[in-house]
Tab-separated table of C-alpha atoms in Angstrom:
chain	number	residue	atom	x	y	z
A	1	MET	CA	-3.000	29.682	54.271
A	2	ARG	CA	-0.907	31.853	51.982
A	3	TRP	CA	1.483	28.839	51.519
A	4	MET	CA	-1.437	26.546	50.630
A	5	LYS	CA	-2.829	29.058	48.155
A	6	SER	CA	0.621	29.272	46.532
A	7	ILE	CA	0.791	25.481	46.127
A	8	GLY	CA	-2.739	25.465	44.708
A	9	ALA	CA	-1.929	28.128	42.154
A	10	ALA	CA	1.242	26.316	41.092
A	11	THR	CA	-0.664	23.053	40.681
A	12	ILE	CA	-3.337	24.741	38.589
A	13	MET	CA	-0.659	26.344	36.433
A	14	LEU	CA	1.021	22.959	35.834
A	15	VAL	CA	-2.328	21.397	34.879
A	16	LEU	CA	-3.063	24.206	32.437
A	17	MET	CA	0.402	23.897	30.900
A	18	SER	CA	-0.061	20.147	30.561
A	19	LEU	CA	-3.411	20.604	28.822
A	20	THR	CA	-1.915	23.203	26.489
A	21	LEU	CA	0.995	20.929	25.574
A	22	SER	CA	-1.395	18.000	25.077
A	23	THR	CA	-3.576	20.070	22.747
A	24	PHE	CA	-0.478	21.221	20.858
A	25	ALA	CA	0.737	17.630	20.480
A	26	SER	CA	-2.604	16.298	19.212
A	27	SER	CA	-2.982	19.145	16.741
A	28	HIS	CA	0.513	18.434	15.402
A	29	LYS	CA	0.084	14.701	14.851
A	30	LEU	CA	-1.143	13.022	11.677
A	31	VAL	CA	-2.488	9.474	11.678
A	32	LEU	CA	-2.504	7.541	8.391
A	33	THR	CA	-3.964	4.024	8.148
A	34	GLY	CA	-4.694	1.580	5.339
A	35	SER	CA	-2.915	0.128	2.325
A	36	SER	CA	0.222	-1.901	2.995
A	37	THR	CA	1.367	-1.005	-0.523
A	38	ILE	CA	1.411	2.709	0.281
A	39	ALA	CA	2.641	2.373	3.890
A	40	PRO	CA	6.420	2.119	3.191
A	41	LEU	CA	6.212	5.240	1.018
A	42	ALA	CA	4.040	7.029	3.586
A	43	ILE	CA	6.616	6.289	6.289
A	44	GLU	CA	9.368	7.906	4.202
A	45	LEU	CA	7.110	10.828	3.330
A	46	GLY	CA	6.328	11.204	7.021
A	47	ARG	CA	9.988	11.306	7.999
A	48	ARG	CA	10.782	14.032	5.518
A	49	PHE	CA	7.646	15.984	6.392
A	50	GLU	CA	8.592	15.820	10.084
A	51	SER	CA	12.063	17.169	9.262
A	52	LEU	CA	10.473	20.076	7.384
A	53	HIS	CA	7.945	20.716	10.169
A	54	PRO	CA	9.629	20.410	13.586
A	55	GLY	CA	7.175	19.310	16.272
A	56	VAL	CA	4.962	17.372	13.856
A	57	ARG	CA	4.598	13.597	14.164
A	58	VAL	CA	3.317	11.335	11.375
A	59	ASP	CA	1.996	7.935	12.510
A	60	VAL	CA	1.546	5.334	9.743
A	61	GLN	CA	-0.415	2.108	10.351
A	62	THR	CA	-1.283	-0.666	7.881
A	63	GLY	CA	-4.267	-3.012	7.732
A	64	GLY	CA	-5.396	-2.809	4.113
A	65	SER	CA	-7.228	-0.246	2.004
A	66	SER	CA	-10.565	-1.172	3.576
A	67	ARG	CA	-9.194	-0.127	6.958
A	68	GLY	CA	-8.086	3.174	5.447
A	69	ILE	CA	-11.594	3.769	4.143
A	70	ASN	CA	-13.312	2.812	7.418
A	71	ASP	CA	-10.904	4.699	9.702
A	72	THR	CA	-11.200	7.856	7.617
A	73	ARG	CA	-14.986	7.730	7.681
A	74	LYS	CA	-15.019	7.226	11.450
A	75	GLY	CA	-12.479	9.992	12.042
A	76	VAL	CA	-10.026	7.518	13.599
A	77	ALA	CA	-7.454	8.412	10.912
A	78	ASP	CA	-6.699	11.862	9.511
A	79	ILE	CA	-5.781	10.304	6.165
A	80	GLY	CA	-6.577	6.913	4.669
A	81	MET	CA	-4.231	5.070	2.326
A	82	VAL	CA	-6.088	3.386	-0.526
A	83	SER	CA	-4.586	1.474	-3.458
A	84	GLY	CA	-6.837	1.669	-6.490
A	85	VAL	CA	-9.716	3.737	-7.795
A	86	LEU	CA	-12.433	4.460	-5.232
A	87	LYS	CA	-15.601	2.435	-5.714
A	88	SER	CA	-18.962	4.080	-6.313
A	89	ALA	CA	-19.865	3.471	-2.648
A	90	GLU	CA	-16.696	5.301	-1.578
A	91	GLN	CA	-17.274	8.492	-3.516
A	92	ASP	CA	-18.170	10.319	-0.292
A	93	LEU	CA	-14.418	10.532	0.354
A	94	GLN	CA	-11.892	12.911	-1.169
A	95	ALA	CA	-9.097	11.079	-3.047
A	96	PHE	CA	-5.658	12.454	-3.919
A	97	THR	CA	-3.368	10.322	-6.091
A	98	ILE	CA	0.280	10.437	-5.023
A	99	ALA	CA	1.724	7.693	-7.267
A	100	LEU	CA	0.959	4.942	-9.778
A	101	ASP	CA	1.691	1.256	-9.284
A	102	GLY	CA	0.856	-2.061	-10.914
A	103	VAL	CA	-0.148	-5.514	-9.712
A	104	GLY	CA	2.290	-8.173	-10.902
A	105	ILE	CA	2.524	-11.955	-10.827
A	106	ILE	CA	5.538	-13.216	-8.873
A	107	VAL	CA	7.299	-16.579	-8.709
A	108	HIS	CA	10.547	-17.820	-7.182
A	109	ALA	CA	13.660	-16.620	-9.017
A	110	SER	CA	14.625	-20.228	-9.802
A	111	ASN	CA	11.352	-20.927	-11.623
A	112	PRO	CA	12.099	-21.280	-15.382
A	113	VAL	CA	8.717	-19.761	-16.302
A	114	THR	CA	9.124	-16.117	-17.361
A	115	THR	CA	5.792	-15.294	-18.959
A	116	LEU	CA	2.148	-16.308	-18.707
A	117	THR	CA	-0.876	-15.470	-20.823
A	118	ASN	CA	-4.016	-14.146	-19.181
A	119	ARG	CA	-5.694	-17.465	-19.941
A	120	GLN	CA	-2.903	-19.386	-18.201
A	121	ILE	CA	-3.067	-17.079	-15.165
A	122	VAL	CA	-6.811	-17.619	-14.852
A	123	GLY	CA	-6.281	-21.376	-15.280
A	124	ILE	CA	-3.704	-21.461	-12.500
A	125	PHE	CA	-5.681	-19.376	-10.030
A	126	THR	CA	-8.942	-21.258	-10.627
A	127	GLY	CA	-7.286	-24.658	-10.271
A	128	ARG	CA	-7.581	-25.837	-13.872
A	129	ILE	CA	-3.776	-25.788	-14.167
A	130	THR	CA	-2.129	-27.427	-11.159
A	131	ASN	CA	1.371	-28.395	-12.364
A	132	TRP	CA	4.134	-26.054	-13.529
A	133	GLN	CA	4.924	-28.463	-16.363
A	134	GLU	CA	1.657	-27.427	-18.042
A	135	VAL	CA	3.006	-23.890	-18.582
A	136	GLY	CA	6.626	-24.686	-19.389
A	137	GLY	CA	8.025	-25.208	-15.900
A	138	HIS	CA	9.274	-28.149	-13.873
A	139	ASP	CA	7.142	-31.126	-12.961
A	140	ALA	CA	5.920	-29.722	-9.649
A	141	ARG	CA	2.621	-28.891	-7.993
A	142	ILE	CA	1.734	-25.195	-8.128
A	143	ILE	CA	1.371	-23.579	-4.696
A	144	LEU	CA	-1.169	-20.779	-5.003
A	145	VAL	CA	-0.869	-17.686	-2.789
A	146	ASN	CA	-3.920	-15.439	-2.659
A	147	LYS	CA	-4.703	-12.129	-0.938
A	148	ALA	CA	-7.156	-11.795	1.938
A	149	GLU	CA	-10.547	-10.118	1.657
A	150	GLY	CA	-10.455	-6.347	2.072
A	151	ARG	CA	-7.155	-5.957	0.224
A	152	SER	CA	-7.336	-3.691	-2.806
A	153	THR	CA	-4.656	-5.761	-4.583
A	154	LEU	CA	-7.085	-8.685	-4.492
A	155	GLU	CA	-9.885	-6.506	-5.827
A	156	SER	CA	-7.708	-5.185	-8.662
A	157	PHE	CA	-6.654	-8.722	-9.586
A	158	LEU	CA	-10.206	-10.087	-9.556
A	159	ALA	CA	-11.608	-7.151	-11.528
A	160	TYR	CA	-8.969	-7.381	-14.246
A	161	PHE	CA	-9.333	-11.127	-14.741
A	162	GLN	CA	-13.122	-11.007	-14.215
A	163	LEU	CA	-13.051	-13.541	-11.405
A	164	LYS	CA	-14.796	-13.991	-8.074
A	165	ASN	CA	-12.743	-14.693	-4.986
A	166	SER	CA	-14.722	-17.898	-4.454
A	167	GLU	CA	-13.253	-19.174	-7.739
A	168	ILE	CA	-9.663	-18.859	-6.531
A	169	LYS	CA	-8.256	-22.206	-5.367
A	170	SER	CA	-5.698	-20.819	-2.956
A	171	HIS	CA	-3.387	-22.859	-0.747
A	172	ILE	CA	-2.158	-19.894	1.287
A	173	VAL	CA	-3.960	-16.612	2.050
A	174	ILE	CA	-1.838	-13.594	2.970
A	175	GLY	CA	-2.433	-9.994	3.997
A	176	ASP	CA	0.232	-7.568	2.886
A	177	ASN	CA	2.767	-7.579	0.057
A	178	GLN	CA	5.672	-8.520	2.313
A	179	GLN	CA	3.910	-11.687	3.450
A	180	GLY	CA	3.355	-12.705	-0.166
A	181	ILE	CA	6.939	-11.956	-1.144
A	182	LYS	CA	8.282	-13.878	1.863
A	183	ILE	CA	6.231	-16.970	1.035
A	184	VAL	CA	7.082	-16.983	-2.680
A	185	SER	CA	10.768	-16.302	-2.034
A	186	GLY	CA	10.831	-19.302	0.296
A	187	ASN	CA	8.983	-21.732	-1.982
A	188	PRO	CA	10.291	-22.571	-5.497
A	189	HIS	CA	6.837	-23.753	-6.594
A	190	ALA	CA	4.712	-20.855	-5.313
A	191	ILE	CA	2.963	-18.140	-7.299
A	192	GLY	CA	1.230	-14.993	-6.097
A	193	TYR	CA	0.505	-11.398	-7.028
A	194	VAL	CA	1.693	-8.245	-5.285
A	195	SER	CA	2.509	-4.602	-5.887
A	196	ILE	CA	5.029	-4.256	-8.728
A	197	GLY	CA	6.782	-1.566	-6.700
A	198	ALA	CA	7.135	-3.824	-3.652
A	199	ALA	CA	8.330	-6.781	-5.749
A	200	ALA	CA	10.818	-4.723	-7.781
A	201	TYR	CA	12.164	-3.094	-4.607
A	202	ASP	CA	12.842	-6.458	-2.933
A	203	ALA	CA	14.129	-8.202	-6.071
A	204	GLN	CA	16.647	-5.389	-6.558
A	205	ARG	CA	17.904	-6.095	-3.028
A	206	GLY	CA	18.485	-9.789	-3.642
A	207	VAL	CA	15.205	-11.361	-2.560
A	208	PRO	CA	14.806	-14.468	-4.797
A	209	ILE	CA	11.615	-13.551	-6.632
A	210	LYS	CA	10.838	-12.370	-10.139
A	211	LEU	CA	7.935	-10.628	-11.835
A	212	LEU	CA	6.442	-12.471	-14.801
A	213	THR	CA	5.617	-10.921	-18.140
A	214	MET	CA	1.828	-10.881	-18.328
A	215	ASP	CA	0.204	-11.483	-21.699
A	216	GLY	CA	3.276	-10.136	-23.494
A	217	VAL	CA	3.831	-7.030	-21.357
A	218	ALA	CA	6.680	-6.946	-18.847
A	219	ALA	CA	5.678	-6.025	-15.297
A	220	THR	CA	8.034	-3.069	-14.935
A	221	VAL	CA	7.866	0.415	-13.477
A	222	ALA	CA	8.661	1.768	-16.947
A	223	ASN	CA	5.591	0.089	-18.432
A	224	VAL	CA	3.410	1.369	-15.591
A	225	ARG	CA	4.812	4.831	-16.346
A	226	ASN	CA	4.154	4.668	-20.108
A	227	GLY	CA	0.697	3.168	-19.654
A	228	THR	CA	1.312	-0.114	-21.486
A	229	TYR	CA	1.064	-2.366	-18.446
A	230	PRO	CA	-2.631	-3.289	-18.199
A	231	LEU	CA	-3.003	-3.982	-14.472
A	232	SER	CA	-2.065	-0.555	-13.102
A	233	ARG	CA	-3.705	1.474	-10.357
A	234	PRO	CA	-3.442	4.799	-8.547
A	235	LEU	CA	-2.142	5.026	-4.999
A	236	ASN	CA	-4.353	7.457	-3.099
A	237	LEU	CA	-4.498	9.406	0.105
A	238	VAL	CA	-8.132	9.940	1.126
A	239	THR	CA	-9.893	12.283	3.541
A	240	ARG	CA	-13.459	12.569	4.805
A	241	LEU	CA	-13.717	16.293	4.067
A	242	PRO	CA	-11.751	18.635	1.795
A	243	PRO	CA	-8.353	18.776	3.528
A	244	THR	CA	-7.246	21.817	5.495
A	245	GLY	CA	-4.372	22.721	7.784
A	246	LEU	CA	-1.723	20.113	8.471
A	247	VAL	CA	-3.591	17.413	6.515
A	248	LYS	CA	-3.592	19.580	3.386
A	249	GLN	CA	0.065	20.454	3.870
A	250	PHE	CA	1.006	16.774	4.040
A	251	ILE	CA	-1.051	15.800	0.980
A	252	ASP	CA	0.318	18.731	-1.024
A	253	PHE	CA	3.835	17.733	-0.027
A	254	ALA	CA	3.247	14.072	-0.985
A	255	ARG	CA	2.098	15.172	-4.457
A	256	SER	CA	4.897	17.685	-4.998
A	257	LYS	CA	8.269	17.363	-6.715
A	258	GLN	CA	9.826	17.461	-3.247
A	259	ALA	CA	8.637	13.873	-2.825
A	260	HIS	CA	9.471	12.456	-6.274
A	261	ASP	CA	12.720	10.854	-5.177
A	262	LEU	CA	10.928	9.087	-2.310
A	263	VAL	CA	8.236	7.787	-4.667
A	264	GLU	CA	10.800	6.528	-7.173
A	265	ALA	CA	12.881	4.911	-4.420
A	266	GLN	CA	9.847	2.681	-3.703
A	267	TYR	CA	9.632	1.782	-7.441
A	268	PHE	CA	6.413	3.706	-7.967
A	269	VAL	CA	5.633	6.316	-10.617
A	270	PRO	CA	5.365	9.867	-9.236
A	271	VAL	CA	2.264	11.951	-9.839
A	272	SER	CA	2.826	15.675	-9.481
A	273	VAL	CA	0.464	18.639	-9.293
A	274	ASP	CA	3.265	21.227	-9.193
């Protein structure tokens, strides 16, 4: 009997220890979901934050800004990643800008076209212009790459050019920036729009794409920084309630000078509250 009681006590102790460790692990894990534009930066921020806070794990998942909004509201994610200004219907959430980015038009690096006016861009995306020759390029059919519903890059593009998604005559619909870059880099006649940061990052590493000058303004990080590029947007971390504890620590870190080099490495413009 004494032996059985001893085994029982040991088992109970192991169960209690397991529960304690499980509680510790869950309270030291951050889940971020949402914007594919922000995700690569969030991953790097997470790695550095983990190194500064041993025992903490940062889990970053994509799926688009709309997922970030929905997951944050439901409590599935601790922090949502949202590219762009929150809409009026999203003002129940707390938003914290960690960087600035732009939305740029990309084509294959071999395409002779280097600049488009706003009118030409609208003409191409609504199907009124269907051949590159009409805008100074080769005699070739334009392959139009559009973003899927729920992507904030799509919403930014449509809002700026005052278009409805139903007006876009797309041939290919993609989700994240990397899908768009992959398609355009593999098709000399394709055109799409993605994060300037994502495009500049890949172009610098030899991916055969280029950002077009839009209505006379080059799509560069420098022009996003100085405010001259018209299609710019904030990159936000959002929470359901005012952040506290580990969530607040992560957001404060992401907005601090400690993270500037990580932001700039992704070709975004840092925003600091230090």
